PDB file of C-alpha atoms in Angstrom:
ATOM      1  CA  HIS A 744      57.105  93.976  38.143  1.00 46.00           C
ATOM      2  CA  CYS A 745      53.422  94.675  37.833  1.00 53.00           C
ATOM      3  CA  TYR A 746      51.181  91.588  37.696  1.00 52.00           C
ATOM      4  CA  PRO A 747      49.085  91.714  34.445  1.00 56.00           C
ATOM      5  CA  PHE A 748      45.913  92.090  36.485  1.00 55.00           C
ATOM      6  CA  LEU A 749      43.699  93.180  33.619  1.00 54.00           C
ATOM      7  CA  ILE A 750      44.487  90.083  31.506  1.00 53.00           C
ATOM      8  CA  HIS A 751      43.925  87.452  34.157  1.00 54.00           C
ATOM      9  CA  LYS A 752      41.334  88.870  36.461  1.00 54.00           C
ATOM     10  CA  THR A 753      38.783  90.658  34.347  1.00 57.00           C
ATOM     11  CA  LYS A 754      36.564  87.684  33.809  1.00 59.00           C
ATOM     12  CA  ALA A 755      36.564  86.899  37.577  1.00 56.00           C
ATOM     13  CA  LEU A 756      35.716  90.541  38.468  1.00 53.00           C
ATOM     14  CA  LEU A 757      32.908  90.786  35.987  1.00 57.00           C
ATOM     15  CA  SER A 758      31.279  87.618  37.515  1.00 59.00           C
ATOM     16  CA  ILE A 759      31.085  89.279  40.970  1.00 56.00           C
ATOM     17  CA  PRO A 760      27.387  90.011  41.756  1.00 58.00           C
ATOM     18  CA  TYR A 761      26.666  93.648  42.753  1.00 54.00           C
ATOM     19  CA  PRO A 762      24.067  93.903  45.476  1.00 54.00           C
ATOM     20  CA  GLN A 763      21.569  96.510  44.420  1.00 56.00           C
ATOM     21  CA  ASN A 764      20.009  98.900  47.027  1.00 53.00           C
ATOM     22  CA  GLN A 765      21.688  97.254  49.964  1.00 59.00           C
ATOM     23  CA  GLY A 766      23.799 100.108  51.105  1.00 61.00           C
ATOM     24  CA  LYS A 767      27.503 100.773  50.781  1.00 75.00           C
ATOM     25  CA  HIS A 768      29.293  98.942  53.518  1.00 86.00           C
ATOM     26  CA  THR A 769      32.841  99.914  52.588  1.00 90.00           C
ATOM     27  CA  HIS A 770      33.967  99.501  56.223  1.00 92.00           C
ATOM     28  CA  LEU A 771      32.882  95.814  56.135  1.00 92.00           C
ATOM     29  CA  ALA A 772      34.954  95.286  52.925  1.00 91.00           C
ATOM     30  CA  PHE A 773      38.021  96.712  54.553  1.00 95.00           C
ATOM     31  CA  SER A 774      37.453  94.705  57.660  1.00 94.00           C
ATOM     32  CA  GLU A 775      37.010  91.538  55.669  1.00 92.00           C
ATOM     33  CA  ILE A 776      40.293  92.020  53.770  1.00 93.00           C
ATOM     34  CA  ARG A 777      42.130  92.649  57.080  1.00 94.00           C
ATOM     35  CA  THR A 778      40.557  90.032  59.379  1.00 93.00           C
ATOM     36  CA  LYS A 779      40.618  87.290  56.781  1.00 91.00           C
ATOM     37  CA  LYS A 780      44.214  88.246  55.783  1.00 91.00           C
ATOM     38  CA  LEU A 781      43.362  88.206  52.143  1.00 88.00           C
ATOM     39  CA  PHE A 782      46.839  89.317  51.202  1.00 89.00           C
ATOM     40  CA  SER A 783      48.546  86.377  53.027  1.00 87.00           C
ATOM     41  CA  LYS A 784      50.292  83.560  51.277  1.00 87.00           C
ATOM     42  CA  SER A 785      47.573  81.152  52.405  1.00 87.00           C
ATOM     43  CA  SER A 786      45.027  83.278  50.575  1.00 84.00           C
ATOM     44  CA  GLY A 787      47.047  83.423  47.391  1.00 83.00           C
ATOM     45  CA  GLY A 788      49.249  86.403  48.196  1.00 84.00           C
ATOM     46  CA  ARG A 789      52.760  86.393  46.817  1.00 87.00           C
ATOM     47  CA  VAL A 790      55.824  87.097  48.931  1.00 87.00           C
ATOM     48  CA  GLY A 791      57.215  90.545  48.076  1.00 86.00           C
ATOM     49  CA  ALA A 792      54.112  91.561  46.115  1.00 86.00           C
ATOM     50  CA  LYS A 793      52.522  94.959  46.658  1.00 88.00           C
ATOM     51  CA  LYS A 794      49.396  94.941  48.811  1.00 93.00           C
ATOM     52  CA  VAL A 795      47.004  97.286  47.140  1.00 93.00           C
ATOM     53  CA  VAL A 796      43.213  97.956  47.543  1.00 94.00           C
ATOM     54  CA  VAL A 797      41.491 100.052  44.886  1.00 92.00           C
ATOM     55  CA  MET A 798      38.230 101.448  46.224  1.00 92.00           C
ATOM     56  CA  ILE A 799      35.923 102.718  43.462  1.00 90.00           C
ATOM     57  CA  THR A 800      33.116 104.797  44.811  1.00 88.00           C
ATOM     58  CA  ASP A 801      30.684 107.665  44.274  1.00 82.00           C
ATOM     59  CA  GLY A 802      32.034 109.028  47.545  1.00 75.00           C
ATOM     60  CA  ASP A 803      28.732 108.506  49.350  1.00 79.00           C
ATOM     61  CA  ILE A 804      29.613 106.122  52.107  1.00 84.00           C
ATOM     62  CA  ASP A 805      27.009 104.980  54.644  1.00 83.00           C
ATOM     63  CA  ASP A 806      29.252 104.900  57.626  1.00 90.00           C
ATOM     64  CA  PRO A 807      32.266 107.263  57.083  1.00 91.00           C
ATOM     65  CA  ASP A 808      33.627 106.994  60.691  1.00 94.00           C
ATOM     66  CA  ASN A 809      33.806 103.177  60.660  1.00 96.00           C
ATOM     67  CA  THR A 810      35.082 103.282  57.166  1.00 95.00           C
ATOM     68  CA  LEU A 811      37.925 105.651  58.066  1.00 96.00           C
ATOM     69  CA  ARG A 812      38.732 103.499  61.053  1.00 97.00           C
ATOM     70  CA  GLU A 813      38.816 100.280  59.120  1.00 97.00           C
ATOM     71  CA  ALA A 814      40.896 101.933  56.281  1.00 97.00           C
ATOM     72  CA  LYS A 815      43.550 102.898  58.813  1.00 97.00           C
ATOM     73  CA  LEU A 816      43.532  99.507  60.439  1.00 98.00           C
ATOM     74  CA  LEU A 817      43.989  97.942  56.915  1.00 97.00           C
ATOM     75  CA  GLU A 818      46.816 100.415  56.158  1.00 97.00           C
ATOM     76  CA  ASN A 819      48.556  99.347  59.441  1.00 97.00           C
ATOM     77  CA  THR A 820      48.848  95.848  57.953  1.00 96.00           C
ATOM     78  CA  GLY A 821      50.915  97.163  55.077  1.00 95.00           C
ATOM     79  CA  VAL A 822      48.145  97.678  52.550  1.00 96.00           C
ATOM     80  CA  SER A 823      48.061 100.786  50.346  1.00 96.00           C
ATOM     81  CA  ILE A 824      44.572 102.140  49.573  1.00 97.00           C
ATOM     82  CA  PHE A 825      43.775 103.954  46.388  1.00 95.00           C
ATOM     83  CA  SER A 826      40.505 105.899  46.235  1.00 94.00           C
ATOM     84  CA  VAL A 827      38.792 106.370  42.890  1.00 92.00           C
ATOM     85  CA  GLY A 828      35.807 108.590  42.814  1.00 91.00           C
ATOM     86  CA  VAL A 829      33.330 108.383  39.956  1.00 90.00           C
ATOM     87  CA  GLY A 830      30.656 111.038  39.360  1.00 89.00           C
ATOM     88  CA  VAL A 831      29.833 113.462  42.047  1.00 72.00           C
ATOM     89  CA  THR A 832      32.231 112.546  44.841  1.00 74.00           C
ATOM     90  CA  ASN A 833      33.169 113.584  48.310  1.00 85.00           C
ATOM     91  CA  THR A 834      36.749 114.454  47.544  1.00 88.00           C
ATOM     92  CA  GLU A 835      37.537 115.142  51.188  1.00 91.00           C
ATOM     93  CA  LEU A 836      36.499 111.603  52.142  1.00 91.00           C
ATOM     94  CA  LEU A 837      38.397 110.125  49.213  1.00 93.00           C
ATOM     95  CA  GLU A 838      41.507 111.864  50.412  1.00 94.00           C
ATOM     96  CA  ALA A 839      40.981 110.714  53.944  1.00 94.00           C
ATOM     97  CA  LEU A 840      40.525 107.122  52.839  1.00 95.00           C
ATOM     98  CA  ALA A 841      43.550 106.958  50.521  1.00 96.00           C
ATOM     99  CA  SER A 842      46.923 106.051  51.970  1.00 96.00           C
ATOM    100  CA  LYS A 843      48.438 109.184  50.410  1.00 94.00           C
ATOM    101  CA  PRO A 844      47.002 112.255  48.682  1.00 92.00           C
ATOM    102  CA  GLU A 845      48.462 111.086  45.365  1.00 92.00           C
ATOM    103  CA  ASN A 846      46.523 107.852  45.665  1.00 94.00           C
ATOM    104  CA  VAL A 847      43.246 109.670  44.877  1.00 94.00           C
ATOM    105  CA  PHE A 848      41.764 109.588  41.344  1.00 93.00           C
ATOM    106  CA  THR A 849      38.525 110.982  40.092  1.00 92.00           C
ATOM    107  CA  ALA A 850      36.502 110.533  36.843  1.00 91.00           C
ATOM    108  CA  VAL A 851      33.228 112.233  35.822  1.00 92.00           C
ATOM    109  CA  ASP A 852      31.744 108.755  34.835  1.00 88.00           C
ATOM    110  CA  PHE A 853      32.725 105.213  34.150  1.00 86.00           C
ATOM    111  CA  VAL A 854      33.380 105.938  30.513  1.00 87.00           C
ATOM    112  CA  MET A 855      36.055 108.418  31.564  1.00 89.00           C
ATOM    113  CA  LEU A 856      37.383 105.905  34.109  1.00 87.00           C
ATOM    114  CA  ASP A 857      37.689 103.352  31.375  1.00 85.00           C
ATOM    115  CA  TYR A 858      39.770 105.822  29.306  1.00 85.00           C
ATOM    116  CA  SER A 859      42.086 106.511  32.247  1.00 86.00           C
ATOM    117  CA  LYS A 860      42.418 102.973  33.579  1.00 85.00           C
ATOM    118  CA  ASN A 861      45.852 102.486  31.988  1.00 85.00           C
ATOM    119  CA  HIS A 862      47.155 105.604  33.828  1.00 86.00           C
ATOM    120  CA  LEU A 863      45.610 104.325  37.048  1.00 87.00           C
ATOM    121  CA  VAL A 864      47.237 100.874  36.644  1.00 85.00           C
ATOM    122  CA  GLN A 865      50.593 102.293  35.828  1.00 86.00           C
ATOM    123  CA  THR A 866      50.423 104.653  38.775  1.00 86.00           C
ATOM    124  CA  ILE A 867      49.636 101.780  41.159  1.00 84.00           C
ATOM    125  CA  CYS A 868      52.270  99.542  39.685  1.00 83.00           C
ATOM    126  CA  ASN A 869      54.982 102.249  39.927  1.00 83.00           C
ATOM    127  CA  LYS A 870      54.369 103.108  43.557  1.00 73.00           C
TER     128      LYS A 870
END
């Protein structure tokens, strides 16, 4: 059963501030999820629920080596990573970061990503 993410979480997601011009520290995000056990029951995780991280990026990551290392460490905890590239993307890096090749999605811009979000959500929920 797929949790109705879009219905209940959109408002919270839209309220997250986006730091402008501070770099892209994807490796720190992966590390934070792993070390703080954000999928654990004590963090609100549900027993038996899928553990999924959807990374939306332009493919230009500041520290690709550390990001790849942290992605693999996160995967080792049972988390599936989906890579979504928007705009001009480094497809090779997206594929390396995703848990599986079929976990990579691309869109030419955010408008096209919006059009394909239902497909993305259904794909994630059916994995």
